Amino acid sequence: MSEVLAVATVNAALVPLEVYLRTTYRPDRDWIDGETKERNVGEGPHAVIQKFLAMYLGSHEEEWDILVRTEQRVQTSTTQFRIPDVCVTQGSEPFEAIVTTPPLLCIEILSRDDRMNDMQERIDDYLAMGVENIWVIDPRLRQLYATDVAGSVSSVQHALEIAGTPIRLDAETLFKQLNKLVGLA
Protein backbone atom coordinates (compact mmCIF):
# COMPACT_ATOMS: atom_id res chain seq x y z
CA MET A 1 0.00 0.00 0.00
CA SER A 2 2.83 2.44 0.69
CA GLU A 3 4.08 1.93 -2.90
CA VAL A 4 0.72 3.06 -4.28
CA LEU A 5 0.75 6.16 -2.09
CA ALA A 6 4.30 6.98 -3.16
CA VAL A 7 3.32 6.84 -6.85
CA ALA A 8 0.27 9.04 -6.24
CA THR A 9 2.42 11.58 -4.43
CA VAL A 10 4.98 11.68 -7.24
CA ASN A 11 2.25 12.15 -9.87
CA ALA A 12 0.73 15.04 -7.90
CA ALA A 13 4.07 16.81 -7.39
CA LEU A 14 4.41 20.25 -8.88
CA VAL A 15 6.74 20.48 -11.86
CA PRO A 16 8.55 23.80 -12.33
CA LEU A 17 7.96 25.41 -15.71
CA GLU A 18 11.64 25.20 -16.70
CA VAL A 19 11.59 21.44 -15.99
CA TYR A 20 8.40 20.98 -18.03
CA LEU A 21 9.82 22.91 -20.97
CA ARG A 22 13.00 20.85 -21.15
CA THR A 23 11.33 17.46 -20.54
CA THR A 24 10.12 15.17 -23.29
CA TYR A 25 6.93 13.34 -22.37
CA ARG A 26 5.54 10.52 -24.51
CA PRO A 27 2.88 11.49 -25.27
CA ASP A 28 3.39 15.15 -24.41
CA ARG A 29 1.43 16.48 -21.45
CA ASP A 30 -0.43 19.67 -20.66
CA TRP A 31 1.07 21.82 -17.89
CA ILE A 32 -1.62 23.43 -15.74
CA ASP A 33 -0.65 25.57 -12.77
CA GLY A 34 2.50 23.55 -12.14
CA GLU A 35 1.04 20.07 -12.66
CA THR A 36 1.53 17.93 -15.72
CA LYS A 37 -1.71 16.42 -16.99
CA GLU A 38 -1.86 13.33 -19.16
CA ARG A 39 -3.93 13.42 -22.32
CA ASN A 40 -5.96 10.53 -23.70
CA VAL A 41 -4.46 9.51 -27.05
CA GLY A 42 -3.30 6.43 -28.85
CA GLU A 43 -6.35 4.59 -30.12
CA GLY A 44 -7.10 3.87 -33.76
CA PRO A 45 -10.08 6.20 -34.35
CA HIS A 46 -8.25 9.12 -32.73
CA ALA A 47 -5.09 8.44 -34.77
CA VAL A 48 -6.98 8.05 -38.07
CA ILE A 49 -8.84 11.34 -37.61
CA GLN A 50 -5.69 13.18 -36.48
CA LYS A 51 -3.75 11.88 -39.49
CA PHE A 52 -6.56 12.86 -41.86
CA LEU A 53 -6.77 16.39 -40.43
CA ALA A 54 -3.00 16.90 -40.68
CA MET A 55 -2.95 15.65 -44.27
CA TYR A 56 -6.09 17.47 -45.42
CA LEU A 57 -5.31 20.81 -43.82
CA GLY A 58 -1.61 20.40 -44.59
CA SER A 59 -2.34 19.92 -48.28
CA HIS A 60 -3.85 23.43 -48.27
CA GLU A 61 -1.14 25.22 -46.27
CA GLU A 62 0.18 27.34 -49.13
CA GLU A 63 -3.24 28.02 -50.67
CA TRP A 64 -4.83 29.04 -47.36
CA ASP A 65 -1.67 30.64 -45.87
CA ILE A 66 -1.72 28.41 -42.78
CA LEU A 67 0.69 26.19 -40.87
CA VAL A 68 -0.65 22.90 -39.51
CA ARG A 69 0.92 21.26 -36.47
CA THR A 70 0.01 18.16 -34.50
CA GLU A 71 0.48 17.93 -30.75
CA GLN A 72 2.05 21.38 -30.56
CA ARG A 73 2.60 23.05 -27.20
CA VAL A 74 0.42 26.15 -26.95
CA GLN A 75 0.93 28.54 -24.04
CA THR A 76 -2.62 29.60 -23.22
CA SER A 77 -1.57 31.71 -20.21
CA THR A 78 1.47 32.28 -18.02
CA THR A 79 0.56 29.22 -15.94
CA GLN A 80 -0.89 26.92 -18.58
CA PHE A 81 0.30 25.02 -21.63
CA ARG A 82 -2.11 22.90 -23.67
CA ILE A 83 -1.37 20.44 -26.44
CA PRO A 84 -4.22 20.40 -28.95
CA ASP A 85 -4.40 17.39 -31.24
CA VAL A 86 -4.14 19.75 -34.22
CA CYS A 87 -3.20 23.41 -34.17
CA VAL A 88 -3.50 25.72 -37.17
CA THR A 89 -1.69 29.06 -37.19
CA GLN A 90 -1.65 31.81 -39.79
CA GLY A 91 1.18 31.27 -42.25
CA SER A 92 2.00 34.96 -42.06
CA GLU A 93 2.63 34.79 -38.29
CA PRO A 94 6.26 34.42 -37.17
CA PHE A 95 7.13 30.78 -36.45
CA GLU A 96 7.16 29.94 -32.74
CA ALA A 97 8.67 26.81 -31.21
CA ILE A 98 5.94 27.08 -28.56
CA VAL A 99 2.83 28.86 -29.80
CA THR A 100 2.09 32.00 -27.78
CA THR A 101 0.09 33.90 -30.43
CA PRO A 102 -3.56 32.75 -30.54
CA PRO A 103 -3.83 30.07 -33.23
CA LEU A 104 -6.38 30.40 -36.00
CA LEU A 105 -7.79 27.01 -34.99
CA CYS A 106 -7.36 24.42 -32.25
CA ILE A 107 -8.82 20.95 -32.82
CA GLU A 108 -9.42 18.38 -30.11
CA ILE A 109 -10.28 14.77 -30.96
CA LEU A 110 -12.09 12.82 -28.30
CA SER A 111 -10.61 9.49 -27.28
CA ARG A 112 -12.72 6.71 -25.81
CA ASP A 113 -12.29 7.98 -22.23
CA ASP A 114 -12.86 11.67 -23.06
CA ARG A 115 -16.22 13.35 -22.57
CA MET A 116 -17.49 16.63 -23.95
CA ASN A 117 -17.97 18.11 -20.48
CA ASP A 118 -14.27 17.41 -19.78
CA MET A 119 -13.36 19.39 -22.90
CA GLN A 120 -14.92 22.59 -21.59
CA GLU A 121 -11.88 23.44 -19.45
CA ARG A 122 -9.62 23.12 -22.50
CA ILE A 123 -12.04 25.17 -24.59
CA ASP A 124 -12.13 27.88 -21.92
CA ASP A 125 -8.31 28.02 -21.88
CA TYR A 126 -8.16 28.42 -25.67
CA LEU A 127 -10.86 31.11 -25.61
CA ALA A 128 -9.10 33.01 -22.80
CA MET A 129 -5.95 33.00 -24.96
CA GLY A 130 -7.91 34.52 -27.85
CA VAL A 131 -8.45 31.45 -30.05
CA GLU A 132 -11.64 32.13 -31.99
CA ASN A 133 -12.05 28.77 -33.72
CA ILE A 134 -12.17 25.55 -31.73
CA TRP A 135 -13.39 22.28 -33.17
CA VAL A 136 -14.06 19.12 -31.18
CA ILE A 137 -14.43 15.84 -33.03
CA ASP A 138 -15.92 12.67 -31.57
CA PRO A 139 -14.87 9.74 -33.80
CA ARG A 140 -16.93 7.17 -31.86
CA LEU A 141 -20.23 9.00 -32.31
CA ARG A 142 -19.22 10.66 -35.62
CA GLN A 143 -20.09 14.03 -34.10
CA LEU A 144 -18.61 17.44 -34.83
CA TYR A 145 -18.68 20.42 -32.49
CA ALA A 146 -17.60 24.03 -32.86
CA THR A 147 -17.43 26.85 -30.34
CA ASP A 148 -18.35 30.46 -30.71
CA VAL A 149 -16.36 33.29 -29.13
CA ALA A 150 -18.63 33.22 -26.08
CA GLY A 151 -17.60 29.61 -25.43
CA SER A 152 -20.85 27.93 -26.39
CA VAL A 153 -20.31 24.51 -27.92
CA SER A 154 -22.68 23.61 -30.74
CA SER A 155 -23.14 20.38 -32.61
CA VAL A 156 -22.38 20.76 -36.31
CA GLN A 157 -24.26 18.55 -38.74
CA HIS A 158 -22.59 18.79 -42.14
CA ALA A 159 -19.35 20.76 -42.12
CA LEU A 160 -16.88 22.57 -39.91
CA GLU A 161 -15.74 25.90 -41.29
CA ILE A 162 -14.00 29.11 -40.40
CA ALA A 163 -15.93 32.20 -41.41
CA GLY A 164 -14.10 34.55 -43.73
CA THR A 165 -11.69 31.84 -44.91
CA PRO A 166 -11.89 28.99 -47.41
CA ILE A 167 -11.32 26.50 -44.57
CA ARG A 168 -14.15 23.98 -44.65
CA LEU A 169 -14.33 20.30 -43.75
CA ASP A 170 -17.31 18.11 -44.61
CA ALA A 171 -18.31 15.51 -42.01
CA GLU A 172 -18.68 12.86 -44.70
CA THR A 173 -15.14 13.48 -45.97
CA LEU A 174 -13.71 13.51 -42.44
CA PHE A 175 -15.26 10.19 -41.39
CA LYS A 176 -15.00 8.38 -44.76
CA GLN A 177 -11.72 6.51 -44.08
CA LEU A 178 -12.65 5.67 -40.49
CA ASN A 179 -16.02 4.30 -41.64
CA LYS A 180 -14.27 2.19 -44.26
CA LEU A 181 -11.77 0.81 -41.74
CA VAL A 182 -14.49 -0.28 -39.32
CA GLY A 183 -16.72 -1.70 -42.07
CA LEU A 184 -19.37 1.03 -42.20
CA ALA A 185 -18.66 2.18 -45.75
mmCIF file of C-alpha atoms in Angstrom, residues 19-176:
data_model
loop_
_atom_site.group_PDB
_atom_site.id
_atom_site.type_symbol
_atom_site.label_atom_id
_atom_site.label_comp_id
_atom_site.label_asym_id
_atom_site.label_seq_id
_atom_site.Cartn_x
_atom_site.Cartn_y
_atom_site.Cartn_z
ATOM 1 C CA VAL A 19 11.592 21.436 -15.993
ATOM 2 C CA TYR A 20 8.399 20.976 -18.027
ATOM 3 C CA LEU A 21 9.820 22.914 -20.966
ATOM 4 C CA ARG A 22 12.999 20.848 -21.149
ATOM 5 C CA THR A 23 11.325 17.460 -20.541
ATOM 6 C CA THR A 24 10.121 15.173 -23.292
ATOM 7 C CA TYR A 25 6.928 13.342 -22.371
ATOM 8 C CA ARG A 26 5.543 10.517 -24.514
ATOM 9 C CA PRO A 27 2.877 11.488 -25.271
ATOM 10 C CA ASP A 28 3.386 15.147 -24.413
ATOM 11 C CA ARG A 29 1.430 16.484 -21.447
ATOM 12 C CA ASP A 30 -0.428 19.669 -20.657
ATOM 13 C CA TRP A 31 1.071 21.819 -17.894
ATOM 14 C CA ILE A 32 -1.615 23.429 -15.742
ATOM 15 C CA ASP A 33 -0.653 25.570 -12.766
ATOM 16 C CA GLY A 34 2.501 23.549 -12.140
ATOM 17 C CA GLU A 35 1.039 20.072 -12.659
ATOM 18 C CA THR A 36 1.527 17.932 -15.718
ATOM 19 C CA LYS A 37 -1.710 16.417 -16.991
ATOM 20 C CA GLU A 38 -1.856 13.325 -19.161
ATOM 21 C CA ARG A 39 -3.933 13.418 -22.325
ATOM 22 C CA ASN A 40 -5.963 10.528 -23.699
ATOM 23 C CA VAL A 41 -4.464 9.508 -27.051
ATOM 24 C CA GLY A 42 -3.295 6.435 -28.853
ATOM 25 C CA GLU A 43 -6.349 4.592 -30.122
ATOM 26 C CA GLY A 44 -7.103 3.868 -33.755
ATOM 27 C CA PRO A 45 -10.079 6.196 -34.348
ATOM 28 C CA HIS A 46 -8.247 9.124 -32.729
ATOM 29 C CA ALA A 47 -5.090 8.440 -34.768
ATOM 30 C CA VAL A 48 -6.978 8.050 -38.072
ATOM 31 C CA ILE A 49 -8.843 11.343 -37.607
ATOM 32 C CA GLN A 50 -5.694 13.180 -36.479
ATOM 33 C CA LYS A 51 -3.752 11.878 -39.486
ATOM 34 C CA PHE A 52 -6.563 12.860 -41.856
ATOM 35 C CA LEU A 53 -6.766 16.387 -40.428
ATOM 36 C CA ALA A 54 -3.001 16.899 -40.681
ATOM 37 C CA MET A 55 -2.955 15.647 -44.270
ATOM 38 C CA TYR A 56 -6.091 17.466 -45.420
ATOM 39 C CA LEU A 57 -5.313 20.811 -43.820
ATOM 40 C CA GLY A 58 -1.609 20.402 -44.586
ATOM 41 C CA SER A 59 -2.341 19.922 -48.278
ATOM 42 C CA HIS A 60 -3.850 23.431 -48.271
ATOM 43 C CA GLU A 61 -1.142 25.225 -46.267
ATOM 44 C CA GLU A 62 0.176 27.341 -49.129
ATOM 45 C CA GLU A 63 -3.235 28.019 -50.673
ATOM 46 C CA TRP A 64 -4.829 29.042 -47.364
ATOM 47 C CA ASP A 65 -1.675 30.643 -45.865
ATOM 48 C CA ILE A 66 -1.723 28.411 -42.781
ATOM 49 C CA LEU A 67 0.695 26.192 -40.870
ATOM 50 C CA VAL A 68 -0.654 22.904 -39.508
ATOM 51 C CA ARG A 69 0.923 21.265 -36.465
ATOM 52 C CA THR A 70 0.012 18.157 -34.505
ATOM 53 C CA GLU A 71 0.475 17.927 -30.746
ATOM 54 C CA GLN A 72 2.047 21.380 -30.562
ATOM 55 C CA ARG A 73 2.602 23.052 -27.198
ATOM 56 C CA VAL A 74 0.423 26.152 -26.947
ATOM 57 C CA GLN A 75 0.932 28.537 -24.038
ATOM 58 C CA THR A 76 -2.622 29.602 -23.224
ATOM 59 C CA SER A 77 -1.570 31.709 -20.206
ATOM 60 C CA THR A 78 1.474 32.276 -18.018
ATOM 61 C CA THR A 79 0.557 29.217 -15.937
ATOM 62 C CA GLN A 80 -0.893 26.915 -18.583
ATOM 63 C CA PHE A 81 0.300 25.017 -21.632
ATOM 64 C CA ARG A 82 -2.108 22.905 -23.674
ATOM 65 C CA ILE A 83 -1.365 20.440 -26.443
ATOM 66 C CA PRO A 84 -4.221 20.405 -28.953
ATOM 67 C CA ASP A 85 -4.396 17.391 -31.238
ATOM 68 C CA VAL A 86 -4.138 19.746 -34.220
ATOM 69 C CA CYS A 87 -3.203 23.413 -34.165
ATOM 70 C CA VAL A 88 -3.495 25.724 -37.172
ATOM 71 C CA THR A 89 -1.693 29.061 -37.195
ATOM 72 C CA GLN A 90 -1.655 31.811 -39.785
ATOM 73 C CA GLY A 91 1.176 31.269 -42.246
ATOM 74 C CA SER A 92 1.997 34.956 -42.059
ATOM 75 C CA GLU A 93 2.626 34.792 -38.293
ATOM 76 C CA PRO A 94 6.255 34.415 -37.169
ATOM 77 C CA PHE A 95 7.135 30.778 -36.455
ATOM 78 C CA GLU A 96 7.163 29.940 -32.744
ATOM 79 C CA ALA A 97 8.666 26.809 -31.205
ATOM 80 C CA ILE A 98 5.938 27.081 -28.564
ATOM 81 C CA VAL A 99 2.834 28.856 -29.801
ATOM 82 C CA THR A 100 2.088 32.000 -27.785
ATOM 83 C CA THR A 101 0.086 33.895 -30.431
ATOM 84 C CA PRO A 102 -3.557 32.754 -30.535
ATOM 85 C CA PRO A 103 -3.828 30.071 -33.230
ATOM 86 C CA LEU A 104 -6.381 30.401 -35.996
ATOM 87 C CA LEU A 105 -7.791 27.009 -34.994
ATOM 88 C CA CYS A 106 -7.357 24.418 -32.246
ATOM 89 C CA ILE A 107 -8.816 20.951 -32.816
ATOM 90 C CA GLU A 108 -9.419 18.382 -30.111
ATOM 91 C CA ILE A 109 -10.282 14.772 -30.961
ATOM 92 C CA LEU A 110 -12.093 12.825 -28.296
ATOM 93 C CA SER A 111 -10.609 9.487 -27.275
ATOM 94 C CA ARG A 112 -12.723 6.712 -25.807
ATOM 95 C CA ASP A 113 -12.289 7.976 -22.228
ATOM 96 C CA ASP A 114 -12.864 11.672 -23.059
ATOM 97 C CA ARG A 115 -16.219 13.347 -22.567
ATOM 98 C CA MET A 116 -17.490 16.627 -23.951
ATOM 99 C CA ASN A 117 -17.972 18.106 -20.481
ATOM 100 C CA ASP A 118 -14.269 17.410 -19.775
ATOM 101 C CA MET A 119 -13.359 19.394 -22.896
ATOM 102 C CA GLN A 120 -14.925 22.590 -21.590
ATOM 103 C CA GLU A 121 -11.878 23.440 -19.452
ATOM 104 C CA ARG A 122 -9.618 23.117 -22.502
ATOM 105 C CA ILE A 123 -12.038 25.173 -24.593
ATOM 106 C CA ASP A 124 -12.135 27.877 -21.920
ATOM 107 C CA ASP A 125 -8.311 28.020 -21.882
ATOM 108 C CA TYR A 126 -8.165 28.420 -25.669
ATOM 109 C CA LEU A 127 -10.860 31.105 -25.605
ATOM 110 C CA ALA A 128 -9.097 33.010 -22.803
ATOM 111 C CA MET A 129 -5.953 33.000 -24.958
ATOM 112 C CA GLY A 130 -7.913 34.523 -27.849
ATOM 113 C CA VAL A 131 -8.452 31.449 -30.052
ATOM 114 C CA GLU A 132 -11.645 32.131 -31.988
ATOM 115 C CA ASN A 133 -12.053 28.767 -33.722
ATOM 116 C CA ILE A 134 -12.169 25.552 -31.730
ATOM 117 C CA TRP A 135 -13.394 22.284 -33.166
ATOM 118 C CA VAL A 136 -14.057 19.119 -31.178
ATOM 119 C CA ILE A 137 -14.434 15.842 -33.031
ATOM 120 C CA ASP A 138 -15.920 12.673 -31.566
ATOM 121 C CA PRO A 139 -14.869 9.742 -33.799
ATOM 122 C CA ARG A 140 -16.927 7.170 -31.861
ATOM 123 C CA LEU A 141 -20.230 8.998 -32.306
ATOM 124 C CA ARG A 142 -19.220 10.659 -35.618
ATOM 125 C CA GLN A 143 -20.090 14.028 -34.098
ATOM 126 C CA LEU A 144 -18.611 17.438 -34.828
ATOM 127 C CA TYR A 145 -18.684 20.421 -32.490
ATOM 128 C CA ALA A 146 -17.600 24.028 -32.861
ATOM 129 C CA THR A 147 -17.433 26.848 -30.339
ATOM 130 C CA ASP A 148 -18.353 30.463 -30.706
ATOM 131 C CA VAL A 149 -16.357 33.295 -29.133
ATOM 132 C CA ALA A 150 -18.629 33.216 -26.075
ATOM 133 C CA GLY A 151 -17.599 29.606 -25.427
ATOM 134 C CA SER A 152 -20.849 27.926 -26.386
ATOM 135 C CA VAL A 153 -20.307 24.510 -27.920
ATOM 136 C CA SER A 154 -22.683 23.608 -30.738
ATOM 137 C CA SER A 155 -23.145 20.377 -32.608
ATOM 138 C CA VAL A 156 -22.378 20.758 -36.308
ATOM 139 C CA GLN A 157 -24.261 18.546 -38.735
ATOM 140 C CA HIS A 158 -22.594 18.785 -42.140
ATOM 141 C CA ALA A 159 -19.348 20.757 -42.117
ATOM 142 C CA LEU A 160 -16.877 22.568 -39.912
ATOM 143 C CA GLU A 161 -15.743 25.896 -41.294
ATOM 144 C CA ILE A 162 -14.002 29.110 -40.395
ATOM 145 C CA ALA A 163 -15.935 32.204 -41.412
ATOM 146 C CA GLY A 164 -14.103 34.551 -43.727
ATOM 147 C CA THR A 165 -11.692 31.836 -44.910
ATOM 148 C CA PRO A 166 -11.892 28.989 -47.412
ATOM 149 C CA ILE A 167 -11.319 26.502 -44.568
ATOM 150 C CA ARG A 168 -14.148 23.979 -44.651
ATOM 151 C CA LEU A 169 -14.328 20.303 -43.746
ATOM 152 C CA ASP A 170 -17.307 18.113 -44.608
ATOM 153 C CA ALA A 171 -18.313 15.512 -42.014
ATOM 154 C CA GLU A 172 -18.681 12.860 -44.704
ATOM 155 C CA THR A 173 -15.138 13.484 -45.973
ATOM 156 C CA LEU A 174 -13.707 13.514 -42.444
ATOM 157 C CA PHE A 175 -15.255 10.194 -41.392
ATOM 158 C CA LYS A 176 -14.997 8.382 -44.757
#
